[in-house]
Coordinates of C-alpha atoms and ligand atoms in Angstrom, one line a residue:
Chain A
X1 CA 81.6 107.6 117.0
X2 CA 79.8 110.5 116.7
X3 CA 76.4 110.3 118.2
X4 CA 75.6 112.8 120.8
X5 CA 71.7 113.4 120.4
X6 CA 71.0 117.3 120.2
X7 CA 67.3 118.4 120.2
X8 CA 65.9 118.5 116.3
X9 CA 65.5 122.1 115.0
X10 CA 66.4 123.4 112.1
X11 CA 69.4 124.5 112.8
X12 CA 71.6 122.2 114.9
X13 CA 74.6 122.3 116.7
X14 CA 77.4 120.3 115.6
X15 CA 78.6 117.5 117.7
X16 CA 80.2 118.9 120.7
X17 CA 83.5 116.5 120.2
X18 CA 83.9 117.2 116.8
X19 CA 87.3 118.9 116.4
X20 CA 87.8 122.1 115.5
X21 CA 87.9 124.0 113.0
X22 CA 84.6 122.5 112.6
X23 CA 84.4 120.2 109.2
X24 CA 83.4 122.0 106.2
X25 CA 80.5 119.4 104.6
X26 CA 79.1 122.6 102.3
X27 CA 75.3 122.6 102.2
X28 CA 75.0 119.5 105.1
X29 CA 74.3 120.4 108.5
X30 CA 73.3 117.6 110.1
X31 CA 72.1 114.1 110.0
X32 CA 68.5 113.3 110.8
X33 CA 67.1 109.7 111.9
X34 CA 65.1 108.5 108.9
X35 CA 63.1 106.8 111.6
X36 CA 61.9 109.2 114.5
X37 CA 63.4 112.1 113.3
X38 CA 65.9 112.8 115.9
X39 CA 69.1 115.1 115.0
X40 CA 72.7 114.6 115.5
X41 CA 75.4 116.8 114.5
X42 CA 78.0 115.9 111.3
X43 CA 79.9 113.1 112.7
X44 CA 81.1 109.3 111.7
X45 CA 77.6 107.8 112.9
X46 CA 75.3 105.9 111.4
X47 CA 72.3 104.5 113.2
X48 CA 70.1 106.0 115.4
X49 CA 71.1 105.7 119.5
X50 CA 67.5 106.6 120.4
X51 CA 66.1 103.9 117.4
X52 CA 68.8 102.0 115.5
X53 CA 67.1 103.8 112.4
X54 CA 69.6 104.8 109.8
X55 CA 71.0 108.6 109.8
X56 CA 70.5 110.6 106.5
X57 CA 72.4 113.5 105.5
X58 CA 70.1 116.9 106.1
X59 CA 71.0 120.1 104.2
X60 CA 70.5 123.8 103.6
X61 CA 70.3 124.1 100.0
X62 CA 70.3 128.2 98.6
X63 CA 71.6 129.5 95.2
X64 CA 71.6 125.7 93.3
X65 CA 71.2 126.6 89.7
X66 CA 71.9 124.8 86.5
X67 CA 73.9 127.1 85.7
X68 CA 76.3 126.8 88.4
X69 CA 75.9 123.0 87.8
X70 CA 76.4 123.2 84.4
X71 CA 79.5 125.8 85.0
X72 CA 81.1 122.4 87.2
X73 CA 83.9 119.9 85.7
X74 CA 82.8 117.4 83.8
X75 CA 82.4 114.6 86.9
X76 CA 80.2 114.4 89.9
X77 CA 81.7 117.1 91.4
X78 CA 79.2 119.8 89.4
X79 CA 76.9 118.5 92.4
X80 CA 79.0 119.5 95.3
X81 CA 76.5 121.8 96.2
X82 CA 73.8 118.8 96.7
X83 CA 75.9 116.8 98.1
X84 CA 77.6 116.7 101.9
X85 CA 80.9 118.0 100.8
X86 CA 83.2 121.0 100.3
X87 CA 83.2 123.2 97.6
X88 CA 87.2 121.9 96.7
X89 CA 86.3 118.2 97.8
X90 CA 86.6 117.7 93.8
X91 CA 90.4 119.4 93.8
X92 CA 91.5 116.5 96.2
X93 CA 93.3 113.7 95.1
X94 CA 90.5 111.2 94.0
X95 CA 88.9 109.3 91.2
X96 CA 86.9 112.0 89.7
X97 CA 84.1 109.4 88.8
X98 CA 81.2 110.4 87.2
X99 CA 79.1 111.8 84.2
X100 CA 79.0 108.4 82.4
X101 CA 77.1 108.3 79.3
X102 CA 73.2 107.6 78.4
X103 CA 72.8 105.9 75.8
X104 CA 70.0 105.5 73.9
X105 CA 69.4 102.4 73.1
X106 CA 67.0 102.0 69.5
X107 CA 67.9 98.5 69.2
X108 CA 67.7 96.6 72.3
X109 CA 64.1 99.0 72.5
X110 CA 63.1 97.3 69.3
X111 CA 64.2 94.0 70.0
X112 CA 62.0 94.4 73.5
X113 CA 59.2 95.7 71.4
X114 CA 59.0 99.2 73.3
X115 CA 57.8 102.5 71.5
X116 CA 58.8 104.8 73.9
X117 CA 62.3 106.1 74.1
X118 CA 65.4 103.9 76.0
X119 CA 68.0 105.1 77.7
X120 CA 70.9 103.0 79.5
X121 CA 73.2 104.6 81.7
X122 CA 76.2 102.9 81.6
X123 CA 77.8 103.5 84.6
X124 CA 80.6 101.2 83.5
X125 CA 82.6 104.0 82.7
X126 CA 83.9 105.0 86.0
X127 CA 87.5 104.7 87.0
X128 CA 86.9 101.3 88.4
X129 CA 83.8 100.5 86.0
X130 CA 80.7 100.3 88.5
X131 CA 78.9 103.2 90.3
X132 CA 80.8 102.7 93.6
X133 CA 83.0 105.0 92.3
X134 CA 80.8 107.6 93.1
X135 CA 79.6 106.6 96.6
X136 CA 83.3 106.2 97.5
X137 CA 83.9 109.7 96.7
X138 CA 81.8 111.2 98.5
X139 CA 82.6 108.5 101.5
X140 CA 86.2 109.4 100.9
X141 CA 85.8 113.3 101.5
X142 CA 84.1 112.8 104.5
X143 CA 86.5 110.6 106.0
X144 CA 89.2 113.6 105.6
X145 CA 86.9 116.2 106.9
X146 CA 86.7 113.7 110.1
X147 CA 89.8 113.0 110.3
X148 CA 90.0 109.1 109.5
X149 CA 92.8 107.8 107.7
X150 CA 92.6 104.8 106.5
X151 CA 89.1 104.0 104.7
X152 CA 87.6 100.7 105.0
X153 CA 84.7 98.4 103.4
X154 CA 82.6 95.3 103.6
X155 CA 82.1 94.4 99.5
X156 CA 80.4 92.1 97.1
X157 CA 83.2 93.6 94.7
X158 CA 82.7 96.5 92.9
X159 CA 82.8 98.4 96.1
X160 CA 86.4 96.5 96.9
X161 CA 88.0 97.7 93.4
X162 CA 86.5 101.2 94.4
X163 CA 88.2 101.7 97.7
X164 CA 91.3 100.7 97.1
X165 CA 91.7 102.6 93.9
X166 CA 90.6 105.6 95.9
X167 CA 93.1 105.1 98.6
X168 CA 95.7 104.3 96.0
X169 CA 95.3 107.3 94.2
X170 CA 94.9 109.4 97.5
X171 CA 98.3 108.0 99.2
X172 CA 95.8 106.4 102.1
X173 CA 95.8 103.2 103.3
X174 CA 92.6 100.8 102.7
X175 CA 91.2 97.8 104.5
X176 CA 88.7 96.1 102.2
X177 CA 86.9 92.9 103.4
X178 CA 84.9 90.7 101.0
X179 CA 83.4 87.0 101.0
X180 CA 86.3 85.0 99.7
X181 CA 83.7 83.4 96.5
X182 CA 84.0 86.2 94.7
X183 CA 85.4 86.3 91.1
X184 CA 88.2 86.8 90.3
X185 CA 87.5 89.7 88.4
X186 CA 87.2 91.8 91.5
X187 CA 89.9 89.9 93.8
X188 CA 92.6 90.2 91.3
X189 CA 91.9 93.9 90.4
X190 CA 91.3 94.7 93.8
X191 CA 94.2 93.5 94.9
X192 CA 96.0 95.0 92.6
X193 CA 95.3 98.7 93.7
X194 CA 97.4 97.4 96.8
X195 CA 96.1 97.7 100.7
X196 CA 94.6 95.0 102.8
X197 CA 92.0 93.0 101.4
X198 CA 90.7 90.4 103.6
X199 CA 88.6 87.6 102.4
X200 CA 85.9 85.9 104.7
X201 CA 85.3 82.4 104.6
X202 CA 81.4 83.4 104.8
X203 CA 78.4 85.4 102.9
X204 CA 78.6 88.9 102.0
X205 CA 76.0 89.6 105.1
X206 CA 78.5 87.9 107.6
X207 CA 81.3 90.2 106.4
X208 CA 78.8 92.8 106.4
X209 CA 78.2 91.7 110.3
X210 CA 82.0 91.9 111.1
X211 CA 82.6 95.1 110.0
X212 CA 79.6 96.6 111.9
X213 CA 81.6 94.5 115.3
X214 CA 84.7 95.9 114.2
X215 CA 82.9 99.6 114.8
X216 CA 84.1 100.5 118.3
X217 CA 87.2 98.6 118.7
X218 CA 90.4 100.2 119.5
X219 CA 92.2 98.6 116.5
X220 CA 89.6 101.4 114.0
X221 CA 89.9 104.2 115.8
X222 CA 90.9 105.8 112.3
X223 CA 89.3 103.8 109.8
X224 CA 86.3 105.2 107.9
X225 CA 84.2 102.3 106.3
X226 CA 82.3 103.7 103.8
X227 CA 79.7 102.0 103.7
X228 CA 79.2 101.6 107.8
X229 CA 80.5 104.7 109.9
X230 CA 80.7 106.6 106.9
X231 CA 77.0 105.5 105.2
X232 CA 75.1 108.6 105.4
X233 CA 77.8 110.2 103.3
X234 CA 78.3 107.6 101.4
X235 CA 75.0 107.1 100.1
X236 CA 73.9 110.3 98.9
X237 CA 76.9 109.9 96.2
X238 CA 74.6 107.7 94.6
X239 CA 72.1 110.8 94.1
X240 CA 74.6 111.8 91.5
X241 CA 73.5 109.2 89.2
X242 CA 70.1 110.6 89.3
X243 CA 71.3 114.2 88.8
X244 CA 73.2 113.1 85.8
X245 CA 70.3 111.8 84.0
X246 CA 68.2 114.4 84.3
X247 CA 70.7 117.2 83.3
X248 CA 71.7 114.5 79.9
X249 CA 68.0 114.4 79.2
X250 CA 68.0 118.2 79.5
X251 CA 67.1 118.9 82.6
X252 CA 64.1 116.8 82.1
X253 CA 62.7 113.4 84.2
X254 CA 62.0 110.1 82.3
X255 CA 58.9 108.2 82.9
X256 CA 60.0 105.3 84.1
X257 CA 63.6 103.5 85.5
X258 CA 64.7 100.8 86.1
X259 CA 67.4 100.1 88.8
X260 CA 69.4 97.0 90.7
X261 CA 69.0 96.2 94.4
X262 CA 71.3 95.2 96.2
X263 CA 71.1 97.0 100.1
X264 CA 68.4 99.3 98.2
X265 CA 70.3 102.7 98.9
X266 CA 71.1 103.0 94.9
X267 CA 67.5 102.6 94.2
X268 CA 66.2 105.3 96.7
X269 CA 68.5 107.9 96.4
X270 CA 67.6 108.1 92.5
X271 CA 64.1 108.8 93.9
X272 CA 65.8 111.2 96.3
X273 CA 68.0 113.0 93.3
X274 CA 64.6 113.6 91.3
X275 CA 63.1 114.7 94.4
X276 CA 65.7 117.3 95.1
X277 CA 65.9 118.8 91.7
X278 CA 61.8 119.0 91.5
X279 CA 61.7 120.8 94.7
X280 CA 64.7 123.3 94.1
X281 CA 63.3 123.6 90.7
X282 CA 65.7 122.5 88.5
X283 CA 63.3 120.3 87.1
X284 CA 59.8 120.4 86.6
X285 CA 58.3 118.0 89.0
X286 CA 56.8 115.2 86.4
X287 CA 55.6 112.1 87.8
X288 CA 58.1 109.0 87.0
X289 CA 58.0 105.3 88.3
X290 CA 60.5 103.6 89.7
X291 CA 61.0 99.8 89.3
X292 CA 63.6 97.8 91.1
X293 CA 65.4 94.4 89.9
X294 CA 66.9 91.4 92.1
X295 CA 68.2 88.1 90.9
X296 CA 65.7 85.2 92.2
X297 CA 68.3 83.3 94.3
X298 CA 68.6 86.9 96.3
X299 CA 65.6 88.5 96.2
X300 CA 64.0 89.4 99.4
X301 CA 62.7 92.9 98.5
X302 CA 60.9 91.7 95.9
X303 CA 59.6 88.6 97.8
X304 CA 58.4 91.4 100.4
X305 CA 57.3 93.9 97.5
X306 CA 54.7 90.9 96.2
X307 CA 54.2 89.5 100.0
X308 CA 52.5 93.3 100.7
X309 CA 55.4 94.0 103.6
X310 CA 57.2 96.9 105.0
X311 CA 59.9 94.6 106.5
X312 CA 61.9 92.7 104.7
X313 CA 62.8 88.7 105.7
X314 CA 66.4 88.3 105.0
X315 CA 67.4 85.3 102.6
X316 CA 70.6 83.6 101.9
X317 CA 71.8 84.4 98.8
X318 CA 72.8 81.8 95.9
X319 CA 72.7 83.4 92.4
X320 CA 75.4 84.4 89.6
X321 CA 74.8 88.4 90.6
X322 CA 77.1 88.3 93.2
X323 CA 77.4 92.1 93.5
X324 CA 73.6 91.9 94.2
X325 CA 73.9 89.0 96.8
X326 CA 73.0 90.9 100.0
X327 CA 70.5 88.9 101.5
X328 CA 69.6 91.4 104.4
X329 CA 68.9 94.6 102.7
X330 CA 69.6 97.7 105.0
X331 CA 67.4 99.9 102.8
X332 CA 65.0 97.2 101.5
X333 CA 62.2 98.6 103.6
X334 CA 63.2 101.9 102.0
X335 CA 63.1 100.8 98.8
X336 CA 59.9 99.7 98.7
X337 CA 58.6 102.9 100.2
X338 CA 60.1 104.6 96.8
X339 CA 58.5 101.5 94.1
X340 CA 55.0 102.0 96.2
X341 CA 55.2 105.3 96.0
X342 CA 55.6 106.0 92.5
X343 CA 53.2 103.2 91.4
X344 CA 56.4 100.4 90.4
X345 CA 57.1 97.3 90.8
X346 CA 59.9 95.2 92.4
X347 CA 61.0 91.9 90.2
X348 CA 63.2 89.3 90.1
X349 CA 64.8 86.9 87.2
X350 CA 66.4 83.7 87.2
X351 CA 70.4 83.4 86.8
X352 CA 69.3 81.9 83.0
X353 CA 67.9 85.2 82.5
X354 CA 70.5 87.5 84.2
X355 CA 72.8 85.5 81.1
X356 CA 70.2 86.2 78.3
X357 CA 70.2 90.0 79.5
X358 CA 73.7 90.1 79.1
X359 CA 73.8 88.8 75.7
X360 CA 71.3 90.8 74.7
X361 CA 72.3 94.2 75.8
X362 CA 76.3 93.4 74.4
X363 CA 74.5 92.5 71.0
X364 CA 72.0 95.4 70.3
X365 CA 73.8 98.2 72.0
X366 CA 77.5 97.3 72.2
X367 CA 77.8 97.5 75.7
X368 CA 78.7 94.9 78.0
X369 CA 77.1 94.8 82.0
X370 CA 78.1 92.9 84.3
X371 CA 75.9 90.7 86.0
X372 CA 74.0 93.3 87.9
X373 CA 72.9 94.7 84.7
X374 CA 71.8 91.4 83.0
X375 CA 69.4 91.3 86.3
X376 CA 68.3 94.9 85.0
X377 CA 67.8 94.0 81.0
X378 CA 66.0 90.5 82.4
X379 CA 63.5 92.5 84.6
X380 CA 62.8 95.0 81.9
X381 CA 61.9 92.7 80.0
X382 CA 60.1 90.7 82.3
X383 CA 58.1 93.8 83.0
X384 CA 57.2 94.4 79.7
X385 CA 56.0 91.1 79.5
X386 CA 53.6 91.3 82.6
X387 CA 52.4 94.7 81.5
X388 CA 53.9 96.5 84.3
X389 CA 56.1 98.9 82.3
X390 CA 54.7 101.0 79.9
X391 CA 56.6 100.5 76.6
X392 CA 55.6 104.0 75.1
X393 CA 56.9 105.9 77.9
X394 CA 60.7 107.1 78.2
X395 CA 62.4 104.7 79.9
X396 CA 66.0 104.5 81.7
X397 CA 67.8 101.8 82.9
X398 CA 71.0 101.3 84.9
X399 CA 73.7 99.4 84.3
X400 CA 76.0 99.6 87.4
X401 CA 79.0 97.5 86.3
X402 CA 81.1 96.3 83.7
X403 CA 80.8 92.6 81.9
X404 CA 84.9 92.4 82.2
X405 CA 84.6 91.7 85.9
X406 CA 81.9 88.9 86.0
X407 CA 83.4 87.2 82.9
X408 CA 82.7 83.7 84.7
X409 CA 78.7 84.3 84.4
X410 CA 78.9 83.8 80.5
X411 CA 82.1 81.8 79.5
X412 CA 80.3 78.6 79.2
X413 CA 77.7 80.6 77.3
X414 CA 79.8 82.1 74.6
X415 CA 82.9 81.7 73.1
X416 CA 84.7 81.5 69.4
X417 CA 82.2 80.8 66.6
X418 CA 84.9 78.6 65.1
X419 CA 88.8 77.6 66.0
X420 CA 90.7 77.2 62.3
X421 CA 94.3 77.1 61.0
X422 CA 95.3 80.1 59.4
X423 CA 94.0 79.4 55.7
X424 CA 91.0 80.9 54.1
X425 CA 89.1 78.1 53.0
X426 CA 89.1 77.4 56.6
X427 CA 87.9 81.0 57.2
X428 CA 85.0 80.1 54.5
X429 CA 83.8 76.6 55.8
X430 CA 83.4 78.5 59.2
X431 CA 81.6 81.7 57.9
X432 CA 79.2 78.9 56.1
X433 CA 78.8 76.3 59.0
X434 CA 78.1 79.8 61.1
X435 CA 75.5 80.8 58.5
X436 CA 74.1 77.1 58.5
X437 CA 73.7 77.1 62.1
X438 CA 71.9 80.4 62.3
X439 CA 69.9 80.5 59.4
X440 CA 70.9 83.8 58.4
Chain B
X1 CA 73.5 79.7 133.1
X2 CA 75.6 82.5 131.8
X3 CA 75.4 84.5 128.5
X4 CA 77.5 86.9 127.0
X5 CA 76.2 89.8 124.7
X6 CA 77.9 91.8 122.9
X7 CA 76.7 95.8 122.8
X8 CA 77.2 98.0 120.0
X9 CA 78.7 101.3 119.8
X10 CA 75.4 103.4 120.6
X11 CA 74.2 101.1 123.7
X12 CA 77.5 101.6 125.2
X13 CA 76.4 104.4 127.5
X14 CA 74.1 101.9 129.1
X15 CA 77.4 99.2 130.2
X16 CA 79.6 102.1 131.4
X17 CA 81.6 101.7 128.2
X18 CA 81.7 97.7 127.8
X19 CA 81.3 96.0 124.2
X20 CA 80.1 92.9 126.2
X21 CA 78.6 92.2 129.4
X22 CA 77.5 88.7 130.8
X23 CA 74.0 87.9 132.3
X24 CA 72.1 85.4 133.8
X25 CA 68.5 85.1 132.3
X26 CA 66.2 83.0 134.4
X27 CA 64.2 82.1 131.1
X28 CA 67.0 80.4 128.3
X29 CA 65.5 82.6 125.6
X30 CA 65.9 85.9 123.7
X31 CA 63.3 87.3 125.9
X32 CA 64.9 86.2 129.2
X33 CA 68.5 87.6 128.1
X34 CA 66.6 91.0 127.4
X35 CA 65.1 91.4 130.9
X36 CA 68.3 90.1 132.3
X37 CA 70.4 92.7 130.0
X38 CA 67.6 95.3 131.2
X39 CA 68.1 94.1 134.9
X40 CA 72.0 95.5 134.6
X41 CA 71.5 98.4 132.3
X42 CA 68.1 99.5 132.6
X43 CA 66.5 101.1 129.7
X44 CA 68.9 99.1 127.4
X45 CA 66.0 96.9 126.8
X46 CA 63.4 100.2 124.9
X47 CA 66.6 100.9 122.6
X48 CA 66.2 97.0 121.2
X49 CA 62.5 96.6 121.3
X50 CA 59.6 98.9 120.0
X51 CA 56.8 99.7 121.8
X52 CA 54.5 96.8 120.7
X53 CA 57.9 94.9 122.7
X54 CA 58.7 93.7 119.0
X55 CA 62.4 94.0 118.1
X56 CA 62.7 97.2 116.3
X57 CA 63.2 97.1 112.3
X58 CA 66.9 98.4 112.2
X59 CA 67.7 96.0 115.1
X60 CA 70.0 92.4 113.8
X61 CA 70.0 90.3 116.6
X62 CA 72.2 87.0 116.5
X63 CA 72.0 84.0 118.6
X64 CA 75.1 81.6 118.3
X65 CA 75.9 83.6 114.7
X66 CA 72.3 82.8 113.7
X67 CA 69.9 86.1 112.7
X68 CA 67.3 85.2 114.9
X69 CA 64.8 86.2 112.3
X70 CA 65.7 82.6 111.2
X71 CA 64.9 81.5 113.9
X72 CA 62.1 82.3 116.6
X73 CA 62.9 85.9 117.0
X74 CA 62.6 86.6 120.6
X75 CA 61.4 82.9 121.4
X76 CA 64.7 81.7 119.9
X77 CA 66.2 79.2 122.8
X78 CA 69.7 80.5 124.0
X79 CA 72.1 77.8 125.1
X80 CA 74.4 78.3 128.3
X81 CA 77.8 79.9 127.2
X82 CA 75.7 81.1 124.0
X83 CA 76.7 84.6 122.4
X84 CA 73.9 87.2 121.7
X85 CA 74.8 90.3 119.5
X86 CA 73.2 93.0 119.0
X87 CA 73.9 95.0 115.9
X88 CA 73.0 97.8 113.9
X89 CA 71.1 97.4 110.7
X90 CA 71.8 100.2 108.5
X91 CA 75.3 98.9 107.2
X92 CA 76.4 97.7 104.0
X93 CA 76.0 98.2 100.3
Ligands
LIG1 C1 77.2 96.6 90.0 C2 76.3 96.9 91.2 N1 75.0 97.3 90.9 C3 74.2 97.6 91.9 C4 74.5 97.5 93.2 C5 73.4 97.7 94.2 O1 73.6 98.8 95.0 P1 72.8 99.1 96.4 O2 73.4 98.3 97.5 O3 72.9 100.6 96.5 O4 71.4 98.6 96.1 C6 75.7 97.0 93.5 C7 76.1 96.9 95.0 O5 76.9 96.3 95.5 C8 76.7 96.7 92.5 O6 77.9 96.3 92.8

């Protein structure tokens, strides 16, 4: 591991070890502790030696334009130059996640009684249908610059299916470790993509524990986790769901989003994304609010958010959103920095709810989330119902994942309005009993 | 009594290279394995705990596999033969 302190300037050395020719990461020139501000040349390192703070990508950003954005292919990769990679990291074999539709959503915004317009980025259209797609891009590239072959994960699930696609579709090999309850939708799939995949008898945060122990040891000399060694790359691939949204709104901010917690890093580096484009520019800096949602039975940033705290008490987790189940949240503290900040607020909904949200997104807009964005639909309507969320302002809200993986969480909920022999007076008592029953 | 904890990557410099090191605290709690880890590698003990002598925010500390933020945080009792780890916050998601 990389972590050779050099003294913080604004233009740092890279790490004397690092091989050369030294890495090209295109704008990133070092990583800074979020903490104390100490510097530390590009390297696979993570946490702070001087503080155990976490290490965030820093970068020299000249000639960004939307025009060389909008010049880009039609994936993440127009933001190469925001993001710590190469200018060709989008011409190596990967996944090409990225630019997923927003939606607007007139109906469910009716059915919630808002006024203002609603968006829902449906990040279920990536390769592997979540948003990790996108960290593990970025994740992915940086492992090559450094040099690590194989890449390597602790997951609630979506980040499994996401690393070993990648690996599959780069000819690398992939270690993925998840907490053997996890549905099947994400074992099966994952396992499917092929490379080791490892499932802990434990909780997400005591796979989360191993693979920090397994940092250091002989056996990964060459394995990049993404999300551990890797995290400050990682990371700032989730900027590029931020990026998107503004450029599909035309280059504008909304008023208000709403995004999942899980760690918190999804959640901040949209904040960091609107940040970025304001002060290059790109945008005109217009105030927005940020609101984060967590499933009760995992909810310790919002339990700190309402407590008043900057630390937040980890929890163990028991709820249906199991890709939201981290109960110690590395960028909790982070995240509520951001929902302070810009005036938010952090909720949480019960796993009845996360179901209703579900429903009700699939049945007004046609598009079907996966647990982590029932937890979304539930807390915007929550908030609308507290008064926190403004109805008439423009509103987005994520939906990280895709309905087909977490079918479990609603098939004792839903199901066949009737089950008939082929014969159409069959078809006819069921359409009436169906009326019947609804009223309508 | 004898404890063992187990150092991450960046506190290695401190152990000469060693992922764990045994100690013998004269107080059977967090606290008393700190000043006996600080005893063998001093200055180990600033990188865990702020200057208020809290532990630091992006500091996990386990006792027996238990986050001691469960527990008593620096008060929590450690057994004889017990494992203490000390581990890096910032991962996962
Ligand atoms: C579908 C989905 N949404 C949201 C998140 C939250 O991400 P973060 O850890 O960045 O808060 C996750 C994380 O695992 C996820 O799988």
């Amino acid at each position: 591991m990389t972590t050779t302190p050099v003294a913080p300037s604004s233009t740092p050395s890279v790490a004397p070890d690092a091989a050369p020719p030294v890495p090209d990461f295109g704008p990133a020139t070092h990583l800074t502790c979020r903490e104390c501000g100490q510097t530390y040349g590009l390297g696979a390192a993570y946490a702070c030696a001087e503080c155990f703070g976490p290490l965030e990508v820093g970068y020299d950003h000249s000639a960004v334009t939307r025009e060389l954005i909008e010049s880009g292919p039609a994936n993440m990769w127009r933001y190469s130059c925001l993001l710590p990679v190469a200018a060709y990291a989008g011409d190596e074999r990967n996944l090409n996640p990225g630019l997923t539709r927003l939606v607007r959503a007139d109906n469910l915004a009716r059915a919630l009684g808002m006024t203002g317009p609603l968006w829902v980025k449906d990040d279920s259209g990536n390769p592997t249908h979540s948003f990790k797609d996108r960290v593990v891009a970025v994740a992915q590239s940086a492992a090559r610059r450094l040099g690590l072959g194989t890449i390597a994960c602790a997951s609630t699930g979506n980040l499994a299916n996401a690393v070993a696609a990648a690996a599959a579709r780069a000819g690398q090999d992939s270690v993925v470790v998840i907490p053997s309850n996890l549905e099947d939708g994400k074992v099966l799939t994952t396992a499917a993509y092929g490379g080791i995949l490892l499932a802990v008898d434990g909780t997400y945060d005591d796979v989360n524990r191993l693979c920090s122990e397994l940092i250091g040891d002989p056996l990964t000399a060459d394995w990049g986790f993404v999300n551990v060694n890797l995290r400050p790359y990682y990371a700032e691939g989730s900027k590029t769901v931020g990026y998107e949204i503004a450029e599909q709104l035309g280059w504008r901010l909304p008023q208000q989003v709403v995004a999942p917690i899980a760690s918190g890093s999804l959640l901040t580096k949209v904040d960091k994304a609107w940040r970025e484009l304001s002060a290059l520019g790109l945008v005109e800096g217009s105030p927005y609010r940020v609101f984060g949602a967590q499933a009760t039975g995992c909810s310790p940033v919002a339990q700190a958010f309402r407590a008043g705290h900057d630390v937040v008490r980890p929890v163990r987790p028991d709820t249906i959103a199991k890709s939201l189940a981290i109960g110690n949240p590395a960028d909790g503290p982070y995240a509520l920095d951001v929902v302070r900040r810009t005036g938010g607020v952090i909720e949480d909904v019960s796993d009845a709810e996360v179901v209703e949200g579900i429903r009700l997104l699939a049945e007004t807009e046609g598009v079907f989330a996966e647990t982590a964005g029932g937890v979304v639909v539930a807390t915007l309507r929550k908030l609308l119902a507290t008064g926190a969320l403004d109805p008439a302002a423009e509103t987005v809200i994520l939906n990280t994942g895709d309905g087909l993986k977490t079918l479990d969480a609603i098939s004792s909920h839903v199901g066949p309005t009737a089950t008939i022999a082929h014969d159409v007076d069959e078809v006819t008592a069921a359409i009436a009993a169906h009326h019947a029953r609804t009223g309508a | 009594m004898s404890v063992s904890v187990r150092i991450p990557t960046i506190l290695r410099t401190y152990t000469e290279g060693a992922a764990e090191v045994s100690v013998e605290p004269a107080d059977a709690t967090l606290s008393g394995v700190l000043d006996a880890l600080e005893a063998l590698a001093p200055g180990i003990r600033a990188r865990v705990l702020d200057d208020s002598g809290a532990l630091r925010r992006f500091v996990n500390v386990y006792v027996a596999d238990e986050d001691v933020r469960f527990t008593d945080g620096l008060a929590t009792p450690v057994a004889a033969g017990a494992q203490v780890s000390i581990i890096p916050a910032v991962a996962g998601g």
